[in-house]
Structures are given as C-alpha cells and as structure tokens.
Amino acid sequence: MSTKHKIAVIPGDGIGPEVVEQGISVLNKAAELDGNIQFEFTSFPWGCEYYAKHGKMMDDDGIDQLKEFDAIYLGAVGYPGVPDHISLWELLLKIRKSFDQYVNLRPITLLKGAPTLLKEDKQDIDMLVIRENSEGEYAGAGDWLFKDKPEEVVLQTGVFSRKGTERIIRHAYEEAWRSGRTLTSISKGNALNYSMVFWDQVFEEVGKEYPDVKTYSYLVDAASMFFVQDPGRFEVVVTSNLFGDIITDLGAGLAGGLGLAAGANINPTKEYPSMFEPIHGSAPDISGKQIANPLAAIWSASQMMDFFGHEDWGRRILQAMEQVMTEKETLTPDMGGSSSTADVGEAVSQAVEHILKEV
Ligand code: NAD
Ligand code: IPM
Ligand code: MN
C-alpha cells in the first residue's frame, strides 16, 4: 500500500533554502526507489525576506496552515536586518511551542568518514541528546523594567513546570530503557538553586520507575569538559532547553561540524506536526555561494523517515552519507572538499541508490 506524506517546507533564510533543496531531492530519490512512499511538498516563503515585505515572519494564520501537514521541514531562520529575537520568536520558536514539540532529538554520532579533531582513541561518539524544547530558559518569561533609565532591570525567568520537566525526563528514560543504553542528566543544581534542584529531584523520582536504566548526573560545566575529553561515556543524555542548545553545538564541533548536525522537534502525541531541521543557522557568512554543507539537512530528512516508520530508509540515508564522507571525493569546503551544496546532495542520492541495489 502506498503511503503519502504531506510535508510543509519552510526553507527560510541564508543557506536554509540551499540545504533544504538537497534534503528534498534525497527524500524524493528514496520515494522513487521505494515505489510505495510518496511525498507531497508545499513550500512557504516565510522568513526574514518575507518580514521585510510584510512586517511579519509568517502569515497571521500560519500555525493553522501548518497544522494540516504530517511534518515540517525547515532550513534556517534569521538574517542580519531583522533582530534575531524577533525572527526566531515569531517563526522557529513559535512553531516549536504552538505544536508542543517538547522533545528535541539531537543525535551526536561520529559517522564513518566524518572529520573530527579528537584523537583516534577518543572517537567513540554515539549519543542521543534529548533536549527539553518547550519551556525552561526559553519560556519567554520576564520583564524589562525602567527601560533606558539608569535603574533599568531585566528579568529572564526560567520556567520548569512539573508537567514539562517530568515528561521530558520520562521520555528520555523510555528511550534509554527501550534501547538498552545509559541515561545521563545534565543540570546545574549547585548554582540554579530552584530550577535545577527541582530538575535533579524529578530525574531521581522518575528513575524509580526505571530500575534497569543505569543513570549518571553531571553538572553542565563538567559535562562540557567530558564531552571533549571522554565523549564515549555518554549514551542517552537529557537536559534543559538552553543547556541542550549549547552542548549540541559543542557535540557538533566534535563530530563533523555544524554542517553535519541534525535535529528533530517532536510532538510525541502526534496531535500536531513535528519539525525536522539542521541545528545550524542561516550562516550569512557563506550564504548564496552554494558551498553550504547539506548533510545536516539530509540527516534531518533521515530522522523524518524514521519518524514516519520508514526506518530502513532512515538508515540507508545515513549509510549513503557515510559512503560519501568515506570516499571524500564530493565534500563541501567545511569538510575539506571543494564541491558545491548540490554536488554533495546528488552524491548522497546516488549513494542511496547504490546501497539499495547492493543488497
Ligand atoms: P550558524 O549556525 O548560522 O553559523 C555558525 C558557523 O557555522 C558559521 O561560520 C557558518 O558558516 C558555519 N555553518 C553553519 N552551517 C553550515 C553548513 N551547513 N555548512 C557549512 N558551514 C556551516 O550560526 P550563527 O552565525 O550564530 O547564526 C546565524 C543566524 O542564524 C542568526 O540569525 C541566528 O539567530 C540564526 N540561527 C538559526 C537557527 C535555526 O534556524 N535553527 C539555528 C542557529 C542560528
Ligand atoms: C537551535 C537554535 C535556536 C535555539 C535559536 C535560533 C533560537 O540555536 O535550534 O539550536 O536556540 O533553539
Ligand atoms: Mn543552537
């Protein structure tokens, strides 16, 4: 039976459209080879250029329009000219929050052939960071009092609800239990004496339901050091919104660079669409040159395949990326090559075809 997936595409700003185009090509190639999967892509022109014309980042009923789709595929948002806190809050963060995509899955895995600065005996990098994605430091709660006066005060309040904290931690325990991996919580209870003390308490409480899961708990500063010095000690990791943002760019730096790091914003109830995106931004420094690495966007397309239950295709796409990186003939400059974004996308599509025919 044929399955059709309706995907809303938001290419966004800078290198976003360049990399997303390649992800779509790879998805279409997989669908064509499969014969029973179909994708229907609908593109939305939202982003900073749209803002320049219309004074807003997306249509007023944008969230309603997106509701109709099975998933969202996003490039990147943000560009000089529009303040970042406006562009990101009115588009990316708005979608994550409106669709209660409270689980942010960010695999930090050193794929075969991917470049790394780490010595060979430290290259055991295969972790899944589960980042809380709906509240915490990103709750948007605060105030700006006495603005522009000498006595001005700004408040940015972290919001850690019982519901929000429990559900992300439970999700991480489930994942660790299901896959037989250890679970590490990263927090900062020594300094954040309300939010992170609460986080650590919930981590312990929920852990009682999962006696078989081996757990570790680190402070975020020490964890950052271990990420670099001994990444092999991490398997499944659960952490707050801001810490998850920071440590996954750190992880990306260890495992192939920002051009390779992917993320999935999941609404586990499936009440609303989930969103797939590279974790990098719009990279204004290289945009328009067709040299952005599309592998992060392609990896997030692989996560989309997994989400739809096509894990065989999710795996093949990753294998194809590994093949391209191992051969080292078609790579963008960030990985030491001189190929274009489209060349790399095409090489992955060809490798996908090759892998299917080999088996
Ligand atoms: P960035 O991720 O855009 O770029 C950081 C560095 O990594 C740059 O040197 C860039 O050239 C490089 N890089 C990123 N992606 C790459 C790729 N695919 N291939 C090769 N090199 C790549 O981060 P930034 O410069 O801090 O932010 C730029 C803009 O993007 C800002 O407006 C920021 O708010 C926004 N941003 C958006 C997202 C998102 O939409 N998800 C994520 C991060 C940053
Ligand atoms: C990411 C980005 C976003 C975040 C920004 C652009 C708001 O850095 O997806 O990692 O902090 O979540
Ligand atoms: Mn980030």
Tab-separated table of C-alpha atoms and ligand atoms in Angstrom:
chain	number	residue	atom	x	y	z
A	1	MET	CA	0.000	0.000	0.000
A	2	SER	CA	1.285	3.434	-0.866
A	3	THR	CA	1.843	5.986	1.911
A	4	LYS	CA	1.675	9.674	1.120
A	5	HIS	CA	3.327	12.184	3.406
A	6	LYS	CA	2.347	15.834	3.220
A	7	ILE	CA	5.330	17.981	4.155
A	8	ALA	CA	5.319	21.726	4.782
A	9	VAL	CA	8.683	23.137	3.725
A	10	ILE	CA	9.995	26.360	5.246
A	11	PRO	CA	13.332	26.943	3.513
A	12	GLY	CA	13.795	30.205	5.465
A	13	ASP	CA	16.887	32.378	5.294
A	14	GLY	CA	20.504	32.313	4.174
A	15	ILE	CA	21.722	28.788	3.468
A	16	GLY	CA	18.359	27.349	4.575
A	17	PRO	CA	16.913	27.130	1.021
A	18	GLU	CA	20.212	25.802	-0.360
A	19	VAL	CA	20.428	22.842	2.030
A	20	VAL	CA	16.715	22.033	2.177
A	21	GLU	CA	16.602	21.642	-1.589
A	22	GLN	CA	19.123	18.826	-1.284
A	23	GLY	CA	17.222	17.134	1.534
A	24	ILE	CA	14.105	17.166	-0.605
A	25	SER	CA	15.991	15.621	-3.537
A	26	VAL	CA	17.217	12.793	-1.327
A	27	LEU	CA	13.715	12.180	0.063
A	28	ASN	CA	12.300	12.150	-3.470
A	29	LYS	CA	15.001	9.730	-4.584
A	30	ALA	CA	14.145	7.375	-1.706
A	31	ALA	CA	10.431	7.612	-2.520
A	32	GLU	CA	11.095	6.869	-6.181
A	33	LEU	CA	13.253	3.853	-5.354
A	34	ASP	CA	10.748	2.557	-2.817
A	35	GLY	CA	7.728	2.873	-5.042
A	36	ASN	CA	5.320	2.798	-2.088
A	37	ILE	CA	6.231	6.077	-0.444
A	38	GLN	CA	5.128	9.425	-1.809
A	39	PHE	CA	5.984	12.913	-0.636
A	40	GLU	CA	3.947	15.997	-1.341
A	41	PHE	CA	5.948	19.130	-0.536
A	42	THR	CA	4.323	22.537	-0.054
A	43	SER	CA	6.718	25.432	0.315
A	44	PHE	CA	6.096	28.511	2.481
A	45	PRO	CA	8.043	31.707	1.742
A	46	TRP	CA	8.290	32.736	5.388
A	47	GLY	CA	11.418	34.235	6.892
A	48	CYS	CA	13.367	37.490	7.005
A	49	GLU	CA	12.729	38.484	3.375
A	50	TYR	CA	9.039	37.964	3.985
A	51	TYR	CA	9.389	40.144	7.072
A	52	ALA	CA	10.971	42.933	5.020
A	53	LYS	CA	7.917	42.926	2.696
A	54	HIS	CA	5.098	42.202	5.119
A	55	GLY	CA	6.358	43.266	8.540
A	56	LYS	CA	5.863	39.745	9.904
A	57	MET	CA	7.739	36.456	9.753
A	58	MET	CA	4.769	34.299	8.702
A	59	ASP	CA	1.101	34.628	7.778
A	60	ASP	CA	-1.206	35.515	10.666
A	61	ASP	CA	-2.872	32.118	10.327
A	62	GLY	CA	0.474	30.411	9.614
A	63	ILE	CA	0.168	27.989	12.506
A	64	ASP	CA	-3.302	26.932	11.319
A	65	GLN	CA	-1.955	26.383	7.814
A	66	LEU	CA	0.867	24.191	9.118
A	67	LYS	CA	-1.481	22.089	11.258
A	68	GLU	CA	-2.689	20.277	8.170
A	69	PHE	CA	0.684	18.697	7.421
A	70	ASP	CA	2.251	15.437	8.536
A	71	ALA	CA	5.599	17.123	9.184
A	72	ILE	CA	7.501	20.355	8.715
A	73	TYR	CA	10.923	20.537	7.085
A	74	LEU	CA	12.785	23.715	7.983
A	75	GLY	CA	16.054	25.188	6.690
A	76	ALA	CA	17.158	28.029	8.937
A	77	VAL	CA	15.764	31.296	10.224
A	78	GLY	CA	17.423	34.623	10.988
A	79	TYR	CA	19.335	37.143	8.924
A	80	PRO	CA	21.021	40.491	9.526
A	81	GLY	CA	18.386	43.183	9.134
A	82	VAL	CA	15.808	41.588	11.404
A	83	PRO	CA	16.674	41.347	15.108
A	84	ASP	CA	17.241	37.676	15.938
A	85	HIS	CA	14.914	37.671	18.926
A	86	ILE	CA	12.095	38.761	16.614
A	87	SER	CA	12.799	36.445	13.672
A	88	LEU	CA	13.308	33.417	15.862
A	89	TRP	CA	10.461	34.011	18.298
A	90	GLU	CA	7.975	34.717	15.505
A	91	LEU	CA	8.807	31.660	13.474
A	92	LEU	CA	11.009	28.852	14.765
A	93	LEU	CA	10.213	29.118	18.475
A	94	LYS	CA	6.576	29.881	17.717
A	95	ILE	CA	6.244	26.603	15.803
A	96	ARG	CA	8.061	24.558	18.459
A	97	LYS	CA	5.788	25.986	21.154
A	98	SER	CA	2.479	26.110	19.277
A	99	PHE	CA	2.840	22.478	18.257
A	100	ASP	CA	4.107	21.415	21.670
A	101	GLN	CA	7.206	19.868	20.120
A	102	TYR	CA	8.619	19.327	23.546
A	103	VAL	CA	11.192	16.699	22.597
A	104	ASN	CA	14.231	17.845	20.646
A	105	LEU	CA	16.196	14.813	19.452
A	106	ARG	CA	19.764	15.687	18.548
A	107	PRO	CA	21.983	12.743	17.664
A	108	ILE	CA	25.679	13.404	18.222
A	109	THR	CA	27.267	10.486	16.457
A	110	LEU	CA	30.579	10.435	14.672
A	111	LEU	CA	29.525	8.909	11.375
A	112	LYS	CA	32.072	6.950	9.362
A	113	GLY	CA	34.316	9.286	7.387
A	114	ALA	CA	33.204	12.397	9.279
A	115	PRO	CA	36.024	14.720	10.283
A	116	THR	CA	36.899	15.159	13.944
A	117	LEU	CA	39.648	16.864	15.867
A	118	LEU	CA	39.670	14.140	18.503
A	119	LYS	CA	42.418	11.537	18.696
A	120	GLU	CA	41.564	8.075	17.451
A	121	ASP	CA	41.116	6.559	20.925
A	122	LYS	CA	38.555	9.278	21.776
A	123	GLN	CA	36.390	8.883	18.712
A	124	ASP	CA	33.746	6.722	20.336
A	125	ILE	CA	30.979	9.305	19.902
A	126	ASP	CA	27.467	7.942	19.684
A	127	MET	CA	24.955	9.743	21.823
A	128	LEU	CA	21.430	10.985	21.579
A	129	VAL	CA	20.860	14.308	23.283
A	130	ILE	CA	17.236	14.787	24.298
A	131	ARG	CA	16.722	18.482	24.822
A	132	GLU	CA	13.664	19.907	26.572
A	133	ASN	CA	12.128	22.061	23.866
A	134	SER	CA	9.078	23.842	25.222
A	135	GLU	CA	9.926	25.821	28.359
A	136	GLY	CA	12.850	26.206	30.781
A	137	GLU	CA	15.166	29.068	29.946
A	138	TYR	CA	13.216	29.574	26.674
A	139	ALA	CA	9.872	30.193	28.354
A	140	GLY	CA	9.955	33.821	27.269
A	141	ALA	CA	9.006	34.906	30.773
A	142	GLY	CA	10.473	38.112	32.103
A	143	ASP	CA	10.351	41.853	32.023
A	144	TRP	CA	12.358	44.931	31.116
A	145	LEU	CA	11.802	47.460	33.821
A	146	PHE	CA	12.754	51.155	33.729
A	147	LYS	CA	13.989	50.738	30.163
A	148	ASP	CA	16.798	53.117	29.196
A	149	LYS	CA	16.870	54.593	32.688
A	150	PRO	CA	19.886	54.308	34.986
A	151	GLU	CA	17.895	51.982	37.249
A	152	GLU	CA	16.869	49.625	34.461
A	153	VAL	CA	16.478	45.950	35.336
A	154	VAL	CA	15.890	42.970	33.081
A	155	LEU	CA	14.445	39.673	34.217
A	156	GLN	CA	14.568	36.430	32.242
A	157	THR	CA	12.827	33.747	34.187
A	158	GLY	CA	13.396	30.047	33.684
A	159	VAL	CA	10.119	28.151	33.882
A	160	PHE	CA	10.295	24.492	34.856
A	161	SER	CA	6.827	23.071	35.339
A	162	ARG	CA	6.201	19.711	36.963
A	163	LYS	CA	4.462	18.561	33.781
A	164	GLY	CA	7.158	19.855	31.434
A	165	THR	CA	10.056	18.503	33.462
A	166	GLU	CA	8.527	15.099	34.109
A	167	ARG	CA	7.501	14.463	30.537
A	168	ILE	CA	10.917	15.143	29.002
A	169	ILE	CA	12.720	13.143	31.653
A	170	ARG	CA	10.256	10.271	31.286
A	171	HIS	CA	10.699	10.360	27.514
A	172	ALA	CA	14.463	10.057	27.983
A	173	TYR	CA	14.119	7.140	30.423
A	174	GLU	CA	11.814	5.380	27.957
A	175	GLU	CA	14.350	5.858	25.168
A	176	ALA	CA	17.241	4.605	27.316
A	177	TRP	CA	15.202	1.640	28.561
A	178	ARG	CA	13.936	0.732	25.069
A	179	SER	CA	17.402	0.856	23.541
A	180	GLY	CA	19.310	-0.594	26.497
A	181	ARG	CA	21.518	2.463	26.897
A	182	THR	CA	22.623	4.506	29.892
A	183	LEU	CA	20.958	7.826	30.673
A	184	THR	CA	22.835	10.957	31.740
A	185	SER	CA	21.112	14.035	33.104
A	186	ILE	CA	22.921	17.343	32.663
A	187	SER	CA	21.914	20.147	35.024
A	188	LYS	CA	23.310	22.787	37.339
A	189	GLY	CA	21.770	22.405	40.777
A	190	ASN	CA	24.725	23.920	42.588
A	191	ALA	CA	24.042	27.393	41.196
A	192	LEU	CA	20.454	27.341	39.899
A	193	ASN	CA	19.010	26.685	43.294
A	194	TYR	CA	15.359	26.354	42.303
A	195	SER	CA	15.060	25.138	38.733
A	196	MET	CA	17.918	22.692	38.605
A	197	VAL	CA	17.444	21.370	42.129
A	198	PHE	CA	13.899	20.574	41.010
A	199	TRP	CA	15.203	19.029	37.756
A	200	ASP	CA	17.569	16.736	39.687
A	201	GLN	CA	14.770	15.735	42.048
A	202	VAL	CA	12.462	14.817	39.169
A	203	PHE	CA	15.284	12.884	37.485
A	204	GLU	CA	15.606	10.766	40.628
A	205	GLU	CA	11.867	10.374	41.138
A	206	VAL	CA	11.102	9.244	37.601
A	207	GLY	CA	14.171	6.999	37.715
A	208	LYS	CA	12.456	4.852	40.363
A	209	GLU	CA	10.083	3.698	37.601
A	210	TYR	CA	13.073	2.516	35.547
A	211	PRO	CA	15.276	0.492	37.887
A	212	ASP	CA	17.000	-1.178	34.904
A	213	VAL	CA	18.306	2.056	33.428
A	214	LYS	CA	21.824	2.933	34.557
A	215	THR	CA	21.981	6.670	35.210
A	216	TYR	CA	24.546	9.404	35.650
A	217	SER	CA	24.076	13.013	36.628
A	218	TYR	CA	26.583	15.727	35.766
A	219	LEU	CA	26.823	19.444	36.219
A	220	VAL	CA	26.821	21.151	32.834
A	221	ASP	CA	30.294	22.604	33.226
A	222	ALA	CA	31.895	19.252	33.981
A	223	ALA	CA	29.769	17.578	31.318
A	224	SER	CA	31.136	20.016	28.720
A	225	MET	CA	34.645	19.008	29.668
A	226	PHE	CA	33.782	15.300	29.421
A	227	PHE	CA	32.124	15.853	26.019
A	228	VAL	CA	35.562	16.787	24.711
A	229	GLN	CA	37.775	14.585	26.847
A	230	ASP	CA	35.738	11.413	27.048
A	231	PRO	CA	32.597	11.545	24.851
A	232	GLY	CA	32.271	7.751	24.981
A	233	ARG	CA	30.768	7.970	28.459
A	234	PHE	CA	27.523	9.500	27.114
A	235	GLU	CA	24.739	7.445	25.521
A	236	VAL	CA	21.287	8.970	26.024
A	237	VAL	CA	21.504	12.468	27.511
A	238	VAL	CA	18.638	14.560	28.851
A	239	THR	CA	18.949	18.239	29.587
A	240	SER	CA	17.192	21.581	29.653
A	241	ASN	CA	16.405	23.792	26.680
A	242	LEU	CA	19.387	26.158	26.916
A	243	PHE	CA	21.949	23.593	28.049
A	244	GLY	CA	20.766	21.316	25.224
A	245	ASP	CA	21.222	24.111	22.711
A	246	ILE	CA	24.777	24.780	23.821
A	247	ILE	CA	26.057	21.248	24.316
A	248	THR	CA	24.726	20.086	20.946
A	249	ASP	CA	26.731	22.748	19.111
A	250	LEU	CA	29.678	21.567	21.200
A	251	GLY	CA	28.855	17.988	20.186
A	252	ALA	CA	28.574	19.067	16.558
A	253	GLY	CA	32.041	20.571	16.848
A	254	LEU	CA	33.363	17.167	17.898
A	255	ALA	CA	31.501	15.082	15.366
A	256	GLY	CA	31.818	16.573	11.907
A	257	GLY	CA	30.922	20.203	12.456
A	258	LEU	CA	27.720	22.227	12.241
A	259	GLY	CA	27.287	21.163	8.626
A	260	LEU	CA	26.505	17.659	9.844
A	261	ALA	CA	24.369	18.105	12.968
A	262	ALA	CA	20.650	17.385	12.744
A	263	GLY	CA	17.653	17.786	14.977
A	264	ALA	CA	14.052	16.678	15.210
A	265	ASN	CA	11.429	18.651	17.138
A	266	ILE	CA	8.943	16.007	18.116
A	267	ASN	CA	5.390	16.194	19.374
A	268	PRO	CA	5.160	12.652	20.730
A	269	THR	CA	1.358	12.691	20.943
A	270	LYS	CA	1.220	13.341	17.176
A	271	GLU	CA	-1.578	15.798	17.817
A	272	TYR	CA	0.436	18.355	15.836
A	273	PRO	CA	3.111	18.020	13.186
A	274	SER	CA	6.720	17.509	14.208
A	275	MET	CA	9.511	19.559	12.637
A	276	PHE	CA	12.843	18.441	11.203
A	277	GLU	CA	15.794	20.797	10.726
A	278	PRO	CA	19.554	21.027	10.736
A	279	ILE	CA	20.701	22.536	14.035
A	280	HIS	CA	22.846	25.153	12.314
A	281	GLY	CA	21.611	28.624	11.426
A	282	SER	CA	21.403	30.630	8.232
A	283	ALA	CA	25.218	31.085	8.036
A	284	PRO	CA	25.184	34.565	6.452
A	285	ASP	CA	28.973	34.314	6.050
A	286	ILE	CA	28.644	31.637	3.342
A	287	SER	CA	25.091	32.018	2.052
A	288	GLY	CA	24.478	32.465	-1.675
A	289	LYS	CA	27.757	30.751	-2.560
A	290	GLN	CA	26.378	27.214	-2.885
A	291	ILE	CA	29.058	25.884	-0.567
A	292	ALA	CA	26.930	25.122	2.497
A	293	ASN	CA	27.117	21.528	3.621
A	294	PRO	CA	23.688	19.910	3.071
A	295	LEU	CA	24.472	16.813	5.169
A	296	ALA	CA	22.868	18.183	8.351
A	297	ALA	CA	19.661	18.887	6.453
A	298	ILE	CA	19.854	15.441	4.840
A	299	TRP	CA	20.375	13.795	8.237
A	300	SER	CA	17.241	15.540	9.480
A	301	ALA	CA	15.433	14.126	6.432
A	302	SER	CA	16.629	10.706	7.610
A	303	GLN	CA	15.134	11.458	11.041
A	304	MET	CA	11.875	12.283	9.260
A	305	MET	CA	11.936	8.878	7.563
A	306	ASP	CA	12.395	7.236	10.985
A	307	PHE	CA	9.517	9.271	12.382
A	308	PHE	CA	7.221	8.064	9.595
A	309	GLY	CA	8.188	4.474	10.369
A	310	HIS	CA	10.454	4.076	7.336
A	311	GLU	CA	13.495	3.228	9.461
A	312	ASP	CA	15.017	1.209	6.629
A	313	TRP	CA	15.200	4.408	4.567
A	314	GLY	CA	16.377	6.457	7.524
A	315	ARG	CA	19.272	4.027	7.890
A	316	ARG	CA	20.071	3.920	4.162
A	317	ILE	CA	20.278	7.714	4.008
A	318	LEU	CA	22.798	7.717	6.869
A	319	GLN	CA	24.778	4.939	5.190
A	320	ALA	CA	24.794	6.952	1.977
A	321	MET	CA	26.150	9.972	3.853
A	322	GLU	CA	28.859	7.761	5.366
A	323	GLN	CA	29.753	6.474	1.929
A	324	VAL	CA	30.126	9.998	0.559
A	325	MET	CA	32.203	11.094	3.557
A	326	THR	CA	34.423	7.999	3.424
A	327	GLU	CA	35.111	8.366	-0.303
A	328	LYS	CA	35.951	12.055	0.324
A	329	GLU	CA	35.543	12.927	-3.354
A	330	THR	CA	32.443	15.082	-3.052
A	331	LEU	CA	32.555	17.257	0.060
A	332	THR	CA	31.889	20.921	0.772
A	333	PRO	CA	34.745	23.189	1.991
A	334	ASP	CA	33.859	22.861	5.704
A	335	MET	CA	34.797	19.170	5.352
A	336	GLY	CA	37.939	19.915	3.397
A	337	GLY	CA	36.451	19.460	-0.094
A	338	SER	CA	35.696	21.833	-2.936
A	339	SER	CA	32.292	20.577	-4.095
A	340	SER	CA	29.049	22.515	-4.153
A	341	THR	CA	25.980	22.006	-1.997
A	342	ALA	CA	24.144	20.439	-4.945
A	343	ASP	CA	27.064	18.115	-5.800
A	344	VAL	CA	27.012	16.689	-2.283
A	345	GLY	CA	23.224	16.279	-2.386
A	346	GLU	CA	23.494	14.477	-5.707
A	347	ALA	CA	26.291	12.242	-4.411
A	348	VAL	CA	24.121	11.199	-1.465
A	349	SER	CA	21.186	10.414	-3.769
A	350	GLN	CA	23.433	8.295	-5.945
A	351	ALA	CA	24.836	6.507	-2.910
A	352	VAL	CA	21.293	5.786	-1.678
A	353	GLU	CA	20.535	4.131	-4.999
A	354	HIS	CA	23.781	2.202	-4.904
A	355	ILE	CA	23.138	0.936	-1.361
A	356	LEU	CA	19.641	-0.254	-2.274
A	357	LYS	CA	20.895	-2.141	-5.322
A	358	GLU	CA	23.821	-3.711	-3.449
A	359	VAL	CA	21.594	-5.545	-1.006
B	1	NAD	P1	25.273	29.448	12.135
B	1	NAD	O1	24.980	28.055	12.534
B	1	NAD	O2	24.439	30.022	11.071
B	1	NAD	O3	26.811	29.544	11.682
B	1	NAD	C1	27.914	29.290	12.556
B	1	NAD	C2	29.148	28.920	11.714
B	1	NAD	O4	28.971	27.617	11.163
B	1	NAD	C3	29.354	29.862	10.518
B	1	NAD	O5	30.737	30.055	10.318
B	1	NAD	C4	28.760	29.090	9.354
B	1	NAD	O6	29.348	29.385	8.093
B	1	NAD	C5	29.043	27.629	9.758
B	1	NAD	N1	27.988	26.741	9.216
B	1	NAD	C6	26.727	26.614	9.680
B	1	NAD	N2	26.047	25.749	8.928
B	1	NAD	C7	26.879	25.310	7.977
B	1	NAD	C8	26.738	24.403	6.886
B	1	NAD	N3	25.591	23.755	6.640
B	1	NAD	N4	27.804	24.195	6.079
B	1	NAD	C9	28.975	24.821	6.323
B	1	NAD	N5	29.176	25.685	7.339
B	1	NAD	C10	28.126	25.939	8.150
B	1	NAD	O7	25.197	30.318	13.463
B	1	NAD	P2	25.256	31.910	13.671
B	1	NAD	O8	26.213	32.507	12.704
B	1	NAD	O9	25.467	32.081	15.114
B	1	NAD	O10	23.799	32.424	13.320
B	1	NAD	C11	23.409	32.968	12.073
B	1	NAD	C12	21.923	33.242	12.090
B	1	NAD	O11	21.201	32.005	12.160
B	1	NAD	C13	21.434	34.070	13.267
B	1	NAD	O12	20.398	34.876	12.798
B	1	NAD	C14	20.927	33.022	14.250
B	1	NAD	O13	19.979	33.527	15.138
B	1	NAD	C15	20.306	32.043	13.287
B	1	NAD	N6	20.189	30.661	13.776
B	1	NAD	C16	19.086	29.985	13.341
B	1	NAD	C17	18.948	28.636	13.649
B	1	NAD	C18	17.751	27.902	13.140
B	1	NAD	O14	17.028	28.408	12.322
B	1	NAD	N7	17.508	26.708	13.568
B	1	NAD	C19	19.940	27.985	14.384
B	1	NAD	C20	21.050	28.715	14.796
B	1	NAD	C21	21.177	30.056	14.478
B	2	IPM	C1	18.864	25.908	17.579
B	2	IPM	C2	18.949	27.400	17.507
B	2	IPM	C3	17.740	28.038	18.165
B	2	IPM	C4	17.675	27.601	19.616
B	2	IPM	C5	17.745	29.568	18.092
B	2	IPM	C6	17.942	30.031	16.666
B	2	IPM	C7	16.544	30.191	18.706
B	2	IPM	O1	20.139	27.846	18.066
B	2	IPM	O2	17.887	25.327	17.092
B	2	IPM	O3	19.796	25.289	18.111
B	2	IPM	O4	18.366	28.181	20.460
B	2	IPM	O5	16.950	26.666	19.907
B	3	MN	MN	21.510	26.276	18.605
